[in-house]
Amino acid sequence: MMGNKKPAVLLEHYLKQLKLPTMLREYQAIAAACAKEGQDHIAFLLRMAERELLDREQRAAERRLKAAKFPVVKTLDTFDFKAQPGIKKTLVLELMRGDYLDARENVLFMGNSGTGKTHLATALGQSACAQGKRVRFFSVTGLVTQLLEAREERQLERLLTRLAKLHLLVLDELGYVPFSKAGAELLFEVVSRAYERQSIVLTTNLPFEGWTEVLGNERMTGALLDRITHRVHIIEANGESYRLKDARKRAKRKQNENP
Ligand code: ADP
Ligand code: MG
């Protein structure tokens, strides 16, 4: 009586131990489907392995995406290239494929506020996640704050080691607010360690001339720029602010509705 049940119980036990949750969940359905279609054992096993692998890859991708801590989801589908004719779509599409990551090259988005720099940097980062890369998104000020805090707590080396394990650092918005001397030095440290080992995607509304003021030290700024721009793809977005344009369009629509 127990004889029929025992193999299934054992199998489920083994699948659990082997950490094959998808097989565990689906083996009965797959076995039934294969029996119905007259498939042999190898076809059955193949289907089981495929399902497990697919699920595993998907779970890993979700984990990577969560670990990257993007504040929002952005894709290229929602990016209107016509609204920003200065941005070369072909270059963005090429970068989305991720070859720059394998070459440890950087990407620099420069331009005015509201021109889609963060949108595109986020889309690049999320695409890298989907390609199996370890990614982390930071606002530049957020990263500097974390570095300063880590140093205070004597955890700096630990944080730097963690950062060094990433394939890609997305550093959003190097802006107008100057860093403290210590903050700038720590940012420089991250960029130095990434040089030729990791990729950095950086967005900024500062022209190169403005960087010294924010980083506070001409020689260090030179060294930092040198490392970031040694192998870099620069995307300049100097069109009109999309936010502004959008707001204006909406205001106009409202005006037309209530003349
Ligand atoms: P930036 O980082 O350059 O200041 P953002 O990427 O934050 O600009 O863009 C501001 C907002 O406008 C975001 O919600 C973004 O998704 C949207 N946006 C900007 N440019 C475009 C565009 N060309 N097409 C679609 N949405 C855009
Ligand atoms: Mg931005």
GROMACS .gro file of C-alpha atoms and ligand atoms in nm:
model
  287
    1MET     CA    1   0.000   0.000   0.000
    2MET     CA    2   0.282   0.235   0.098
    3GLY     CA    3   0.484   0.113  -0.198
    4ASN     CA    4   0.340   0.363  -0.448
    5LYS     CA    5   0.376   0.664  -0.231
    6LYS     CA    6   0.726   0.604  -0.114
    7PRO     CA    7   0.916   0.695  -0.432
    8ALA     CA    8   0.732   1.025  -0.460
    9VAL     CA    9   0.799   1.111  -0.098
   10LEU     CA   10   1.165   1.024  -0.135
   11LEU     CA   11   1.195   1.209  -0.463
   12GLU     CA   12   1.046   1.520  -0.310
   13HIS     CA   13   1.283   1.491  -0.021
   14TYR     CA   14   1.581   1.461  -0.255
   15LEU     CA   15   1.469   1.746  -0.478
   16LYS     CA   16   1.441   1.964  -0.171
   17GLN     CA   17   1.787   1.863  -0.054
   18LEU     CA   18   1.928   1.927  -0.400
   19LYS     CA   19   1.760   2.269  -0.398
   20LEU     CA   20   1.556   2.211  -0.712
   21PRO     CA   21   1.231   2.384  -0.614
   22THR     CA   22   1.093   2.415  -0.966
   23MET     CA   23   1.138   2.045  -1.034
   24LEU     CA   24   0.976   1.972  -0.700
   25ARG     CA   25   0.679   2.188  -0.787
   26GLU     CA   26   0.636   2.070  -1.142
   27TYR     CA   27   0.765   1.715  -1.178
   28GLN     CA   28   0.420   1.562  -1.161
   29ALA     CA   29   0.273   1.792  -1.424
   30ILE     CA   30   0.577   1.748  -1.649
   31ALA     CA   31   0.568   1.370  -1.603
   32ALA     CA   32   0.198   1.364  -1.691
   33ALA     CA   33   0.251   1.582  -1.999
   34CYS     CA   34   0.544   1.370  -2.118
   35ALA     CA   35   0.345   1.047  -2.067
   36LYS     CA   36   0.059   1.188  -2.266
   37GLU     CA   37   0.287   1.295  -2.550
   38GLY     CA   38   0.475   0.966  -2.545
   39GLN     CA   39   0.807   1.138  -2.466
   40ASP     CA   40   1.096   0.928  -2.338
   41HIS     CA   41   1.283   0.969  -2.012
   42ILE     CA   42   1.552   1.186  -2.159
   43ALA     CA   43   1.295   1.430  -2.294
   44PHE     CA   44   1.132   1.433  -1.951
   45LEU     CA   45   1.459   1.503  -1.776
   46LEU     CA   46   1.546   1.769  -2.031
   47ARG     CA   47   1.219   1.949  -1.973
   48MET     CA   48   1.270   1.933  -1.597
   49ALA     CA   49   1.622   2.075  -1.624
   50GLU     CA   50   1.509   2.352  -1.858
   51ARG     CA   51   1.232   2.461  -1.624
   52GLU     CA   52   1.462   2.465  -1.324
   53LEU     CA   53   1.732   2.659  -1.506
   54LEU     CA   54   1.489   2.917  -1.643
   55ASP     CA   55   1.338   2.975  -1.302
   56ARG     CA   56   1.678   2.995  -1.142
   57GLU     CA   57   1.795   3.257  -1.390
   58GLN     CA   58   1.482   3.457  -1.333
   59ARG     CA   59   1.519   3.443  -0.956
   60ALA     CA   60   1.881   3.551  -0.985
   61ALA     CA   61   1.785   3.842  -1.212
   62GLU     CA   62   1.524   3.954  -0.962
   63ARG     CA   63   1.778   3.932  -0.682
   64ARG     CA   64   2.030   4.135  -0.878
   65LEU     CA   65   1.772   4.399  -0.960
   66LYS     CA   66   1.672   4.427  -0.596
   67ALA     CA   67   2.033   4.446  -0.482
   68ALA     CA   68   2.103   4.726  -0.730
   69LYS     CA   69   1.854   4.952  -0.546
   70PHE     CA   70   1.728   5.153  -0.839
   71PRO     CA   71   1.481   5.412  -0.716
   72VAL     CA   72   1.258   5.365  -1.021
   73VAL     CA   73   1.214   5.136  -1.318
   74LYS     CA   74   1.303   5.295  -1.650
   75THR     CA   75   1.320   5.138  -1.993
   76LEU     CA   76   1.413   5.259  -2.337
   77ASP     CA   77   1.058   5.191  -2.456
   78THR     CA   78   0.937   5.494  -2.267
   79PHE     CA   79   1.220   5.720  -2.382
   80ASP     CA   80   1.128   5.960  -2.659
   81PHE     CA   81   1.444   6.013  -2.862
   82LYS     CA   82   1.271   6.269  -3.080
   83ALA     CA   83   1.233   6.492  -2.777
   84GLN     CA   84   1.611   6.488  -2.731
   85PRO     CA   85   1.764   6.495  -3.079
   86GLY     CA   86   2.115   6.555  -2.941
   87ILE     CA   87   2.124   6.204  -2.798
   88LYS     CA   88   2.235   5.945  -3.050
   89LYS     CA   89   1.989   5.660  -3.036
   90THR     CA   90   2.229   5.421  -3.207
   91LEU     CA   91   2.492   5.477  -2.937
   92VAL     CA   92   2.237   5.424  -2.659
   93LEU     CA   93   2.114   5.104  -2.824
   94GLU     CA   94   2.469   4.982  -2.861
   95LEU     CA   95   2.540   5.051  -2.494
   96MET     CA   96   2.225   4.866  -2.393
   97ARG     CA   97   2.386   4.551  -2.536
   98GLY     CA   98   2.650   4.579  -2.265
   99ASP     CA   99   2.980   4.535  -2.449
  100TYR     CA  100   3.116   4.837  -2.262
  101LEU     CA  101   3.084   4.637  -1.940
  102ASP     CA  102   3.309   4.360  -2.061
  103ALA     CA  103   3.559   4.622  -2.179
  104ARG     CA  104   3.539   4.802  -1.841
  105GLU     CA  105   3.448   5.124  -2.016
  106ASN     CA  106   3.254   5.408  -1.863
  107VAL     CA  107   2.953   5.606  -1.975
  108LEU     CA  108   2.913   5.972  -1.900
  109PHE     CA  109   2.580   6.150  -1.939
  110MET     CA  110   2.625   6.526  -1.944
  111GLY     CA  111   2.367   6.796  -1.982
  112ASN     CA  112   2.102   7.014  -1.835
  113SER     CA  113   1.849   6.908  -1.580
  114GLY     CA  114   1.548   6.716  -1.705
  115THR     CA  115   1.704   6.590  -2.025
  116GLY     CA  116   1.673   6.221  -1.944
  117LYS     CA  117   2.020   6.148  -1.806
  118THR     CA  118   1.896   5.960  -1.501
  119HIS     CA  119   1.632   5.785  -1.713
  120LEU     CA  120   1.893   5.650  -1.955
  121ALA     CA  121   2.149   5.569  -1.684
  122THR     CA  122   1.882   5.370  -1.501
  123ALA     CA  123   1.779   5.188  -1.817
  124LEU     CA  124   2.143   5.098  -1.884
  125GLY     CA  125   2.185   4.970  -1.529
  126GLN     CA  126   1.870   4.764  -1.542
  127SER     CA  127   1.973   4.614  -1.872
  128ALA     CA  128   2.310   4.521  -1.719
  129CYS     CA  129   2.125   4.342  -1.436
  130ALA     CA  130   1.925   4.147  -1.689
  131GLN     CA  131   2.253   4.044  -1.852
  132GLY     CA  132   2.377   3.892  -1.528
  133LYS     CA  133   2.591   4.180  -1.406
  134ARG     CA  134   2.615   4.295  -1.048
  135VAL     CA  135   2.505   4.657  -1.040
  136ARG     CA  136   2.450   4.922  -0.776
  137PHE     CA  137   2.279   5.255  -0.823
  138PHE     CA  138   2.380   5.550  -0.603
  139SER     CA  139   2.314   5.916  -0.608
  140VAL     CA  140   2.662   6.064  -0.593
  141THR     CA  141   2.583   6.248  -0.271
  142GLY     CA  142   2.426   5.933  -0.125
  143LEU     CA  143   2.741   5.736  -0.202
  144VAL     CA  144   2.966   6.001  -0.050
  145THR     CA  145   2.751   6.009   0.264
  146GLN     CA  146   2.771   5.630   0.293
  147LEU     CA  147   3.146   5.638   0.248
  148LEU     CA  148   3.189   5.902   0.517
  149GLU     CA  149   2.966   5.712   0.754
  150ALA     CA  150   3.147   5.387   0.686
  151ARG     CA  151   3.478   5.554   0.759
  152GLU     CA  152   3.345   5.693   1.083
  153GLU     CA  153   3.236   5.344   1.184
  154ARG     CA  154   3.566   5.191   1.073
  155GLN     CA  155   3.381   4.999   0.802
  156LEU     CA  156   3.530   5.180   0.505
  157GLU     CA  157   3.745   4.898   0.378
  158ARG     CA  158   3.449   4.666   0.404
  159LEU     CA  159   3.229   4.897   0.200
  160LEU     CA  160   3.500   4.950  -0.060
  161THR     CA  161   3.549   4.574  -0.090
  162ARG     CA  162   3.177   4.530  -0.141
  163LEU     CA  163   3.172   4.798  -0.408
  164ALA     CA  164   3.470   4.640  -0.581
  165LYS     CA  165   3.266   4.325  -0.643
  166LEU     CA  166   3.025   4.507  -0.870
  167HIS     CA  167   3.050   4.505  -1.245
  168LEU     CA  168   2.881   4.842  -1.274
  169LEU     CA  169   2.839   5.145  -1.052
  170VAL     CA  170   2.569   5.387  -1.160
  171LEU     CA  171   2.652   5.721  -1.001
  172ASP     CA  172   2.371   5.963  -1.049
  173GLU     CA  173   2.400   6.337  -1.050
  174LEU     CA  174   2.733   6.490  -0.982
  175GLY     CA  175   2.587   6.830  -0.911
  176TYR     CA  176   2.658   7.177  -0.786
  177VAL     CA  177   2.688   7.110  -0.415
  178PRO     CA  178   3.055   7.091  -0.319
  179PHE     CA  179   3.180   6.794  -0.120
  180SER     CA  180   3.385   6.811   0.195
  181LYS     CA  181   3.753   6.740   0.140
  182ALA     CA  182   3.714   6.395   0.296
  183GLY     CA  183   3.404   6.326   0.087
  184ALA     CA  184   3.577   6.418  -0.238
  185GLU     CA  185   3.877   6.201  -0.148
  186LEU     CA  186   3.656   5.902  -0.081
  187LEU     CA  187   3.474   5.948  -0.411
  188PHE     CA  188   3.812   5.961  -0.578
  189GLU     CA  189   3.907   5.639  -0.403
  190VAL     CA  190   3.600   5.461  -0.546
  191VAL     CA  191   3.672   5.587  -0.895
  192SER     CA  192   4.039   5.489  -0.866
  193ARG     CA  193   3.959   5.138  -0.757
  194ALA     CA  194   3.706   5.101  -1.037
  195TYR     CA  195   3.954   5.211  -1.301
  196GLU     CA  196   3.995   4.936  -1.562
  197ARG     CA  197   3.824   4.688  -1.330
  198GLN     CA  198   3.464   4.804  -1.325
  199SER     CA  199   3.240   5.027  -1.531
  200ILE     CA  200   3.095   5.352  -1.407
  201VAL     CA  201   2.789   5.522  -1.552
  202LEU     CA  202   2.792   5.878  -1.429
  203THR     CA  203   2.537   6.151  -1.484
  204THR     CA  204   2.613   6.517  -1.432
  205ASN     CA  205   2.478   6.857  -1.513
  206LEU     CA  206   2.823   7.008  -1.471
  207PRO     CA  207   3.049   7.086  -1.763
  208PHE     CA  208   3.405   6.961  -1.707
  209GLU     CA  209   3.515   7.313  -1.603
  210GLY     CA  210   3.280   7.295  -1.308
  211TRP     CA  211   3.411   6.975  -1.155
  212THR     CA  212   3.701   7.130  -0.966
  213GLU     CA  213   3.471   7.355  -0.774
  214VAL     CA  214   3.262   7.062  -0.656
  215LEU     CA  215   3.554   6.834  -0.577
  216GLY     CA  216   3.756   7.116  -0.429
  217ASN     CA  217   4.099   7.014  -0.551
  218GLU     CA  218   4.235   7.074  -0.896
  219ARG     CA  219   4.490   6.793  -0.905
  220MET     CA  220   4.252   6.535  -0.771
  221THR     CA  221   3.980   6.647  -1.011
  222GLY     CA  222   4.227   6.611  -1.296
  223ALA     CA  223   4.318   6.261  -1.183
  224LEU     CA  224   3.954   6.164  -1.140
  225LEU     CA  225   3.856   6.298  -1.481
  226ASP     CA  226   4.152   6.122  -1.632
  227ARG     CA  227   4.037   5.786  -1.497
  228ILE     CA  228   3.672   5.831  -1.584
  229THR     CA  229   3.733   5.959  -1.934
  230HIS     CA  230   4.020   5.728  -2.033
  231ARG     CA  231   3.773   5.486  -2.189
  232VAL     CA  232   3.439   5.656  -2.199
  233HIS     CA  233   3.129   5.695  -2.405
  234ILE     CA  234   3.000   6.048  -2.365
  235ILE     CA  235   2.634   6.121  -2.422
  236GLU     CA  236   2.546   6.486  -2.423
  237ALA     CA  237   2.190   6.591  -2.361
  238ASN     CA  238   2.159   6.961  -2.406
  239GLY     CA  239   1.807   6.992  -2.531
  240GLU     CA  240   1.511   7.128  -2.348
  241SER     CA  241   1.403   6.985  -2.016
  242TYR     CA  242   1.149   6.708  -2.068
  243ARG     CA  243   0.982   6.793  -1.740
  244LEU     CA  244   0.942   7.153  -1.846
  245LYS     CA  245   0.814   7.060  -2.188
  246ASP     CA  246   0.573   6.811  -2.039
  247ALA     CA  247   0.444   7.064  -1.788
  248ARG     CA  248   0.403   7.324  -2.061
  249LYS     CA  249   0.212   7.078  -2.279
  250ARG     CA  250  -0.020   6.996  -1.993
  251ALA     CA  251  -0.075   7.362  -1.911
  252LYS     CA  252  -0.161   7.430  -2.274
  253ARG     CA  253  -0.404   7.141  -2.282
  254LYS     CA  254  -0.572   7.274  -1.971
  255GLN     CA  255  -0.593   7.618  -2.127
  256ASN     CA  256  -0.761   7.471  -2.433
  257GLU     CA  257  -1.005   7.283  -2.216
  258ASN     CA  258  -1.107   7.593  -2.021
  259PRO     CA  259  -1.058   7.886  -2.256
  260ADP     P1  260   1.789   6.435  -1.572
  260ADP     O1  261   1.846   6.322  -1.496
  260ADP     O2  262   1.862   6.465  -1.699
  260ADP     O3  263   1.769   6.558  -1.489
  260ADP     P2  264   1.557   6.263  -1.583
  260ADP     O4  265   1.611   6.143  -1.648
  260ADP     O5  266   1.537   6.256  -1.436
  260ADP     O6  267   1.644   6.392  -1.620
  260ADP     O7  268   1.420   6.302  -1.654
  260ADP     C1  269   1.317   6.373  -1.587
  260ADP     C2  270   1.183   6.304  -1.612
  260ADP     O8  271   1.148   6.316  -1.750
  260ADP     C3  272   1.188   6.156  -1.583
  260ADP     O9  273   1.062   6.115  -1.537
  260ADP     C4  274   1.217   6.093  -1.719
  260ADP    O10  275   1.165   5.963  -1.728
  260ADP     C5  276   1.145   6.190  -1.813
  260ADP     N1  277   1.215   6.205  -1.942
  260ADP     C6  278   1.323   6.281  -1.967
  260ADP     N2  279   1.356   6.280  -2.096
  260ADP     C7  280   1.267   6.198  -2.155
  260ADP     C8  281   1.246   6.155  -2.291
  260ADP     N3  282   1.325   6.199  -2.392
  260ADP     N4  283   1.143   6.072  -2.316
  260ADP     C9  284   1.063   6.029  -2.216
  260ADP     N5  285   1.076   6.066  -2.087
  260ADP    C10  286   1.176   6.151  -2.056
  261MG      MG  287   1.910   6.319  -1.301
   0.00000   0.00000   0.00000
